[in-house]
mmCIF file of C-alpha atoms and ligand atoms in Angstrom:
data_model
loop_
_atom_site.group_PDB
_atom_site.id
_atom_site.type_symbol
_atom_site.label_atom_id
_atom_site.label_comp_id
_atom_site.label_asym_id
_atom_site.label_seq_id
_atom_site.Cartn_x
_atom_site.Cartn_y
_atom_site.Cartn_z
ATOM 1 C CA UNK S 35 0.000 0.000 0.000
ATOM 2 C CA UNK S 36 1.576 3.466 -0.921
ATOM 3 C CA UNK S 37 1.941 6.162 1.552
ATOM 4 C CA UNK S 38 -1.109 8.437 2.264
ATOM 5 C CA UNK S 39 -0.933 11.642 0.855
ATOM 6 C CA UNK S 40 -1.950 14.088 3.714
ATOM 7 C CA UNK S 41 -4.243 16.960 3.028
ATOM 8 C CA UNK S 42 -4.307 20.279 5.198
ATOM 9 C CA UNK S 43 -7.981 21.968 4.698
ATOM 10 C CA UNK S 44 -8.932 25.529 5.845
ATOM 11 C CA UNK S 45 -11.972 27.700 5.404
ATOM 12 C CA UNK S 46 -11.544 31.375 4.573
ATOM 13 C CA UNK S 47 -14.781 32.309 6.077
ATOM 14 C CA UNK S 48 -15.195 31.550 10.550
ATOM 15 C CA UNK S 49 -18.740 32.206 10.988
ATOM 16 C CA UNK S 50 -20.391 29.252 12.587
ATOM 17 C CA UNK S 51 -23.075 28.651 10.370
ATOM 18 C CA UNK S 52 -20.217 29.384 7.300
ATOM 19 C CA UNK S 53 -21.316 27.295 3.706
ATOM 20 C CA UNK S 54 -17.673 26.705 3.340
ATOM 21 C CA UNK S 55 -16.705 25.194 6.471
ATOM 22 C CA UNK S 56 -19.416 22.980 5.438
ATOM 23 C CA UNK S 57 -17.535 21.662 2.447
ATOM 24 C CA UNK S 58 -14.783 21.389 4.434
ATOM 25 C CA UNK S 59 -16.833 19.192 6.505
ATOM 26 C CA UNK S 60 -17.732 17.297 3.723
ATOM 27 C CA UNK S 61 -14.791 16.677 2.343
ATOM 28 C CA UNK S 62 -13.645 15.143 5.767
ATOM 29 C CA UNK S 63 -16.059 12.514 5.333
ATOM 30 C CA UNK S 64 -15.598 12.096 1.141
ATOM 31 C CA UNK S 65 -11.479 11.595 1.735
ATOM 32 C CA UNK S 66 -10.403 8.839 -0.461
ATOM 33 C CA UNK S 67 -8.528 6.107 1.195
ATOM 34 C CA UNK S 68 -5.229 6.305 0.122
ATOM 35 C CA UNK S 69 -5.647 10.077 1.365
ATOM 36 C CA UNK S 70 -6.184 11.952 5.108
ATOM 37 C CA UNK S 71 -7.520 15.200 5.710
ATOM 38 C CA UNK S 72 -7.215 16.963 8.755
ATOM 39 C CA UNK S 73 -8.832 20.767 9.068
ATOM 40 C CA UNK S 74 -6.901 24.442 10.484
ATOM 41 C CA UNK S 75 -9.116 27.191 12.130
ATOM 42 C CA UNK S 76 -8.010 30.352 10.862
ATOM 43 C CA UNK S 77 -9.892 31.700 14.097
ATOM 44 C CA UNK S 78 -7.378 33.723 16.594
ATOM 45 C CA UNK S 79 -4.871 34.271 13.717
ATOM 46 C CA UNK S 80 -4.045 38.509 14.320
ATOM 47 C CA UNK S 81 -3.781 40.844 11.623
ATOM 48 C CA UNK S 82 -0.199 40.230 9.870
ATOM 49 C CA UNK S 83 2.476 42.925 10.764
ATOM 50 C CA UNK S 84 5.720 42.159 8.893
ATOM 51 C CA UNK S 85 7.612 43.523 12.299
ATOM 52 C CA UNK S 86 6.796 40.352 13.627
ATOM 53 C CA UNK S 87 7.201 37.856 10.209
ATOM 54 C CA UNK S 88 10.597 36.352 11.966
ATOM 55 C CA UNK S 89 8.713 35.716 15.386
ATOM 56 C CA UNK S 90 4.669 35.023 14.187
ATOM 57 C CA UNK S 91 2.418 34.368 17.118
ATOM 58 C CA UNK S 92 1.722 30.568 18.431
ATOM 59 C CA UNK S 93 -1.078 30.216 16.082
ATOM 60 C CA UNK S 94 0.573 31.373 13.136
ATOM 61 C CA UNK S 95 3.456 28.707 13.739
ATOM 62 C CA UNK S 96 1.119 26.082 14.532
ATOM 63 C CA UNK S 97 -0.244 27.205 10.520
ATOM 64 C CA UNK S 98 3.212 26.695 8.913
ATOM 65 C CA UNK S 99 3.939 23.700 11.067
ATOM 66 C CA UNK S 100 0.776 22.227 9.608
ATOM 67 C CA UNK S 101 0.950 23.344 6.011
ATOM 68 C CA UNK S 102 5.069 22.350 5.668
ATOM 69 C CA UNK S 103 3.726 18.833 7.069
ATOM 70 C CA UNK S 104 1.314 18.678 4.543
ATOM 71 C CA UNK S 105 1.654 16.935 1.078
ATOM 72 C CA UNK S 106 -1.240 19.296 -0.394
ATOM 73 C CA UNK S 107 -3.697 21.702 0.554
ATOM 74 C CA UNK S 108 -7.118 22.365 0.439
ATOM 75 C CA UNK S 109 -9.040 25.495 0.812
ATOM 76 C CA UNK S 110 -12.718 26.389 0.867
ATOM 77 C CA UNK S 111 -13.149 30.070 0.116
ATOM 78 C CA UNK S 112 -16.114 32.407 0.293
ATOM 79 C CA UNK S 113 -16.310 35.311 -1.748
ATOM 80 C CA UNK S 114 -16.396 38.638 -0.215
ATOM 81 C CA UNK S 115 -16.634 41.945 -2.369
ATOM 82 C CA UNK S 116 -15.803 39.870 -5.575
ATOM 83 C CA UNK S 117 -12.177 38.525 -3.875
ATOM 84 C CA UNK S 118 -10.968 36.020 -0.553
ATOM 85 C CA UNK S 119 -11.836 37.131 2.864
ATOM 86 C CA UNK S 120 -9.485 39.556 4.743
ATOM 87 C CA UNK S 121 -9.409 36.913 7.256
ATOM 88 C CA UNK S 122 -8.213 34.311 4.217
ATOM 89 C CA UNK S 123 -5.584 37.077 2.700
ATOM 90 C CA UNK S 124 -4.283 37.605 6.094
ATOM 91 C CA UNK S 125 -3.661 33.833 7.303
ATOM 92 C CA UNK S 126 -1.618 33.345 3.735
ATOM 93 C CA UNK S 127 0.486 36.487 3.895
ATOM 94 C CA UNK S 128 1.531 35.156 7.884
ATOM 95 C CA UNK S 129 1.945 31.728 6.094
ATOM 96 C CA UNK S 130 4.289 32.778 3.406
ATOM 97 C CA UNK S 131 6.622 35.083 5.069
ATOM 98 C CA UNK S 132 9.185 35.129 5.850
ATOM 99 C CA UNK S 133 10.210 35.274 1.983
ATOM 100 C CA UNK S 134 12.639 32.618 2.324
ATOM 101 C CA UNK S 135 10.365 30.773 4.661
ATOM 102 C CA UNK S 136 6.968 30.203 2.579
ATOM 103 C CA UNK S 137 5.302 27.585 4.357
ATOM 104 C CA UNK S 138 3.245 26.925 0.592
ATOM 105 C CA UNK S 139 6.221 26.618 -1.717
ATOM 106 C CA UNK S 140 5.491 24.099 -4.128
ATOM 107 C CA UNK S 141 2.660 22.496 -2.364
ATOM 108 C CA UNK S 142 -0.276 21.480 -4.566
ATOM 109 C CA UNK S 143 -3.496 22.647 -3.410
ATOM 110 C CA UNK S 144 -7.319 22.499 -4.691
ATOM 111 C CA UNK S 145 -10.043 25.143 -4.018
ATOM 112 C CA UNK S 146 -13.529 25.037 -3.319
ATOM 113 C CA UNK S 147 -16.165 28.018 -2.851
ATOM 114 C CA UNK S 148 -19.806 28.469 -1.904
ATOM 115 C CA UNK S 149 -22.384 30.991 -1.993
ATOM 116 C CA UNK S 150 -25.862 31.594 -1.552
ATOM 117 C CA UNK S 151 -26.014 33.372 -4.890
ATOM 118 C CA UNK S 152 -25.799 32.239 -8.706
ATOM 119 C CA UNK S 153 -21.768 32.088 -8.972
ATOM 120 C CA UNK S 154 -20.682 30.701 -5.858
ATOM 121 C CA UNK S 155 -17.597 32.814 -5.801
ATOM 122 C CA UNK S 156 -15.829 31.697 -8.575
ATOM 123 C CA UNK S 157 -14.486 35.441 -8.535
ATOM 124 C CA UNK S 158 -12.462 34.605 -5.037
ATOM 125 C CA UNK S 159 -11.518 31.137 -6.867
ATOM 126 C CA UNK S 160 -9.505 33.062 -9.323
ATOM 127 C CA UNK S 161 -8.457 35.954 -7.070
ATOM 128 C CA UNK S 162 -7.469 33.083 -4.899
ATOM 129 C CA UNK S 163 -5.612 31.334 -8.162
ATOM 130 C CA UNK S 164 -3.762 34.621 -8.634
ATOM 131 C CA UNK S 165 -2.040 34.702 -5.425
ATOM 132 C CA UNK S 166 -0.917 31.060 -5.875
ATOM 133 C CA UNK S 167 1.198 32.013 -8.710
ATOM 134 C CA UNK S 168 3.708 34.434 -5.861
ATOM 135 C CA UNK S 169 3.088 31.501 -3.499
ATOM 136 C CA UNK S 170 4.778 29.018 -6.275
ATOM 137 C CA UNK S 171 1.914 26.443 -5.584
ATOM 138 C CA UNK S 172 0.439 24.123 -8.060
ATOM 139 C CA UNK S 173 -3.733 24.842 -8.530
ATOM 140 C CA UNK S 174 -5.356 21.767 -10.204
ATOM 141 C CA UNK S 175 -7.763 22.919 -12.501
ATOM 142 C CA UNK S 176 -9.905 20.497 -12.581
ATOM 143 C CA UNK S 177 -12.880 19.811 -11.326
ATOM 144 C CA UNK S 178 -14.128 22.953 -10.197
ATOM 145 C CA UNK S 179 -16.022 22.590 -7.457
ATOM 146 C CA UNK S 180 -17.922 25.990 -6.943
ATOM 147 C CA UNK S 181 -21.511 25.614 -4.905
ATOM 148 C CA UNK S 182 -24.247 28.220 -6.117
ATOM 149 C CA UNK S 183 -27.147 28.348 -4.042
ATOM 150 C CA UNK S 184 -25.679 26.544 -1.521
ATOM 151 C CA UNK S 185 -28.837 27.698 0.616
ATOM 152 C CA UNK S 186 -30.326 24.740 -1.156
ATOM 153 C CA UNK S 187 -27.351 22.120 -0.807
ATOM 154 C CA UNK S 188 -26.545 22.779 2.552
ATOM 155 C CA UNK S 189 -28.901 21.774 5.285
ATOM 156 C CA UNK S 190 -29.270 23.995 8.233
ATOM 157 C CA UNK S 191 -27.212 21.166 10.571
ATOM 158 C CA UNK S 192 -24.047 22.445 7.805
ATOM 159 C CA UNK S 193 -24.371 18.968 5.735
ATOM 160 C CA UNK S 194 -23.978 19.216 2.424
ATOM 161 C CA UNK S 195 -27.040 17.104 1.358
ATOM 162 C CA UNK S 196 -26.817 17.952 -2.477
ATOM 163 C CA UNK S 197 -25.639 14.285 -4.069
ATOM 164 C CA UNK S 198 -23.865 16.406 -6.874
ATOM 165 C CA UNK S 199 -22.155 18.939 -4.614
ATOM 166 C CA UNK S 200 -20.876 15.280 -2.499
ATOM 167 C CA UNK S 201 -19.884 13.676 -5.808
ATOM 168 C CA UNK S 202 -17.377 16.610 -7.229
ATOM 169 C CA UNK S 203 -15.897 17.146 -3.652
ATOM 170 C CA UNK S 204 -14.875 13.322 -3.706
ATOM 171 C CA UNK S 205 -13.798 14.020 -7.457
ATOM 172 C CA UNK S 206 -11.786 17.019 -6.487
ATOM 173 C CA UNK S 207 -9.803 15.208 -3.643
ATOM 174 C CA UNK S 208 -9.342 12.081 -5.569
ATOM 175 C CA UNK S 209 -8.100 14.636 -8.417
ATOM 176 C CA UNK S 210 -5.486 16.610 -5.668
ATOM 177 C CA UNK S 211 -4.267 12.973 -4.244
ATOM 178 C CA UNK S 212 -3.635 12.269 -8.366
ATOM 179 C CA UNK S 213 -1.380 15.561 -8.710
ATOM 180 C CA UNK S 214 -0.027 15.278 -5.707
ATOM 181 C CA UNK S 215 1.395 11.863 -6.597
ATOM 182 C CA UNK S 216 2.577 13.198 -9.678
ATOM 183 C CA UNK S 217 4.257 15.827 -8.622
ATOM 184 C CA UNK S 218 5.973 13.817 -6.306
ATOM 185 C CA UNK S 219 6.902 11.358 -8.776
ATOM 186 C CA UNK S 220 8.954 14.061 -10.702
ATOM 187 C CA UNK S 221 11.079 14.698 -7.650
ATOM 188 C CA UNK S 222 12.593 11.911 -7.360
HETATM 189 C C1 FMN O 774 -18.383 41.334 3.441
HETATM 190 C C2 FMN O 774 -19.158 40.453 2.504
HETATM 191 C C3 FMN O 774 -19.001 40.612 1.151
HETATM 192 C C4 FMN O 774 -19.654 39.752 0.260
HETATM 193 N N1 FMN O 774 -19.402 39.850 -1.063
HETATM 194 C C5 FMN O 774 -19.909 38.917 -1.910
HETATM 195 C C6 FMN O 774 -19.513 38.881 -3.276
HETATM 196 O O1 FMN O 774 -18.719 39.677 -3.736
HETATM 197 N N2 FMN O 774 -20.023 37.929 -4.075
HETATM 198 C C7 FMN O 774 -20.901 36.985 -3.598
HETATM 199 O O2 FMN O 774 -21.319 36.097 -4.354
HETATM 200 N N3 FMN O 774 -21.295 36.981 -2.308
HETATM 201 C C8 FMN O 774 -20.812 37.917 -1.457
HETATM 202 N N4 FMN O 774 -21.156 37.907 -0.140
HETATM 203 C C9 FMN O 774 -22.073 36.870 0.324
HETATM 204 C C10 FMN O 774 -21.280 35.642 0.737
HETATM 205 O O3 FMN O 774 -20.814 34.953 -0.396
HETATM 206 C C11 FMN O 774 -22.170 34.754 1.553
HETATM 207 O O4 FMN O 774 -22.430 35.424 2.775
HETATM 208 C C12 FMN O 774 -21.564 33.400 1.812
HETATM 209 O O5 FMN O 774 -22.504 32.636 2.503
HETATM 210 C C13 FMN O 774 -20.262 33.549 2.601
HETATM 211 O O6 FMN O 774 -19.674 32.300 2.803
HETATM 212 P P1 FMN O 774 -19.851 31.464 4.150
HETATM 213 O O7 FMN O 774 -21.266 30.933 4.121
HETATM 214 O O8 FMN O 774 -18.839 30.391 4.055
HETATM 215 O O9 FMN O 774 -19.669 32.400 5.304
HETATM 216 C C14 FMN O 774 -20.543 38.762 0.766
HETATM 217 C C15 FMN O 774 -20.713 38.641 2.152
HETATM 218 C C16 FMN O 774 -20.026 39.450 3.008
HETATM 219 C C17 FMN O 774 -20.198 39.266 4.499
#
């Protein structure tokens, strides 16, 4: 049996009753086997001040300790004012700095977004895609998981009850496992 590939999810949105922790949630139960999944609350994480980028708080270390353990990432993004959080911006900057000590360098990660209206924020997906490019990460592109209405796919317990919504989280992780193993390959 090959080694699991280990998957570090986060949510770019903390309200309790948040869409996108609930594909997070999801996704913890649609891992494939040969995969884990364990989940980061970007909840306590201050506002970044580059003063401190050589001594981040406890939290923030905890973040790169988890991310640098990681073999990919995976992060559920909601879409605020047609980009990522503050609160999603904010945990990456601490993540990445310092510059010679990005916690996301060449990691492969996969999004996923949800929103109660008709494009789910797909405009934070790419927003999010841009910032991967200074991060030197490896997006897959495909499938694109991005829940509209998620009012209706989402119960009000969080559980993403929506067979379709289940199907392409599965088909997303099974994809990131996939490029993960590939990109691992090349290394060698
Ligand atoms: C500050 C703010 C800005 C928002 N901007 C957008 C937006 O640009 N596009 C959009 O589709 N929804 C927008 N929304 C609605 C969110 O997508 C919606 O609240 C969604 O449920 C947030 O994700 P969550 O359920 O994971 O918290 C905004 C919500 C907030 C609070």
């Amino acid at each position: 049996m090959r080694r699991k590939i280990s998957i570090l999810g986060f949510s770019g949105s903390l309200r309790k009753g948040s869409y996108n922790r609930s594909l997070l949630k999801a996704a913890l139960e649609l891992v494939p086997e040969d995969a884990t999944l364990e989940t980061f609350d970007l909840e306590g994480i201050p506002p970044f001040n580059q003063d401190f980028e050589n001594r981040p708080p406890a939290k923030v270390k905890k973040f790169k300790r988890k991310i640098k353990a990681a073999d990919a990432i995976l992060i559920a993004t909601a879409e605020y004012n047609f980009s990522i959080p503050g609160v999603l911006k904010n945990a990456i900057d601490w993540a990445s700095r310092p510059h010679k000590d990005n916690s996301f360098e060449d990691k492969p990660v996969a999004i996923m977004s949800a929103s109660g209206g008709m494009l789910g924020g797909a405009r934070a997906q790419y927003h999010l895609r841009q910032t991967f490019v200074y991060l030197n990460m490896h997006p897959i592109n495909r499938p694109e998981v991005i829940v509209t209405f998620a009012d209706q796919k989402i119960d009000d317990k969080g559980r993403v009850v929506d067979e379709k919504t289940r199907k392409k989280i599965h088909e997303l992780l099974v994809a990131l496992v996939a490029w993960t193993r590939r990109l691992q390959e090349q290394h060698k």
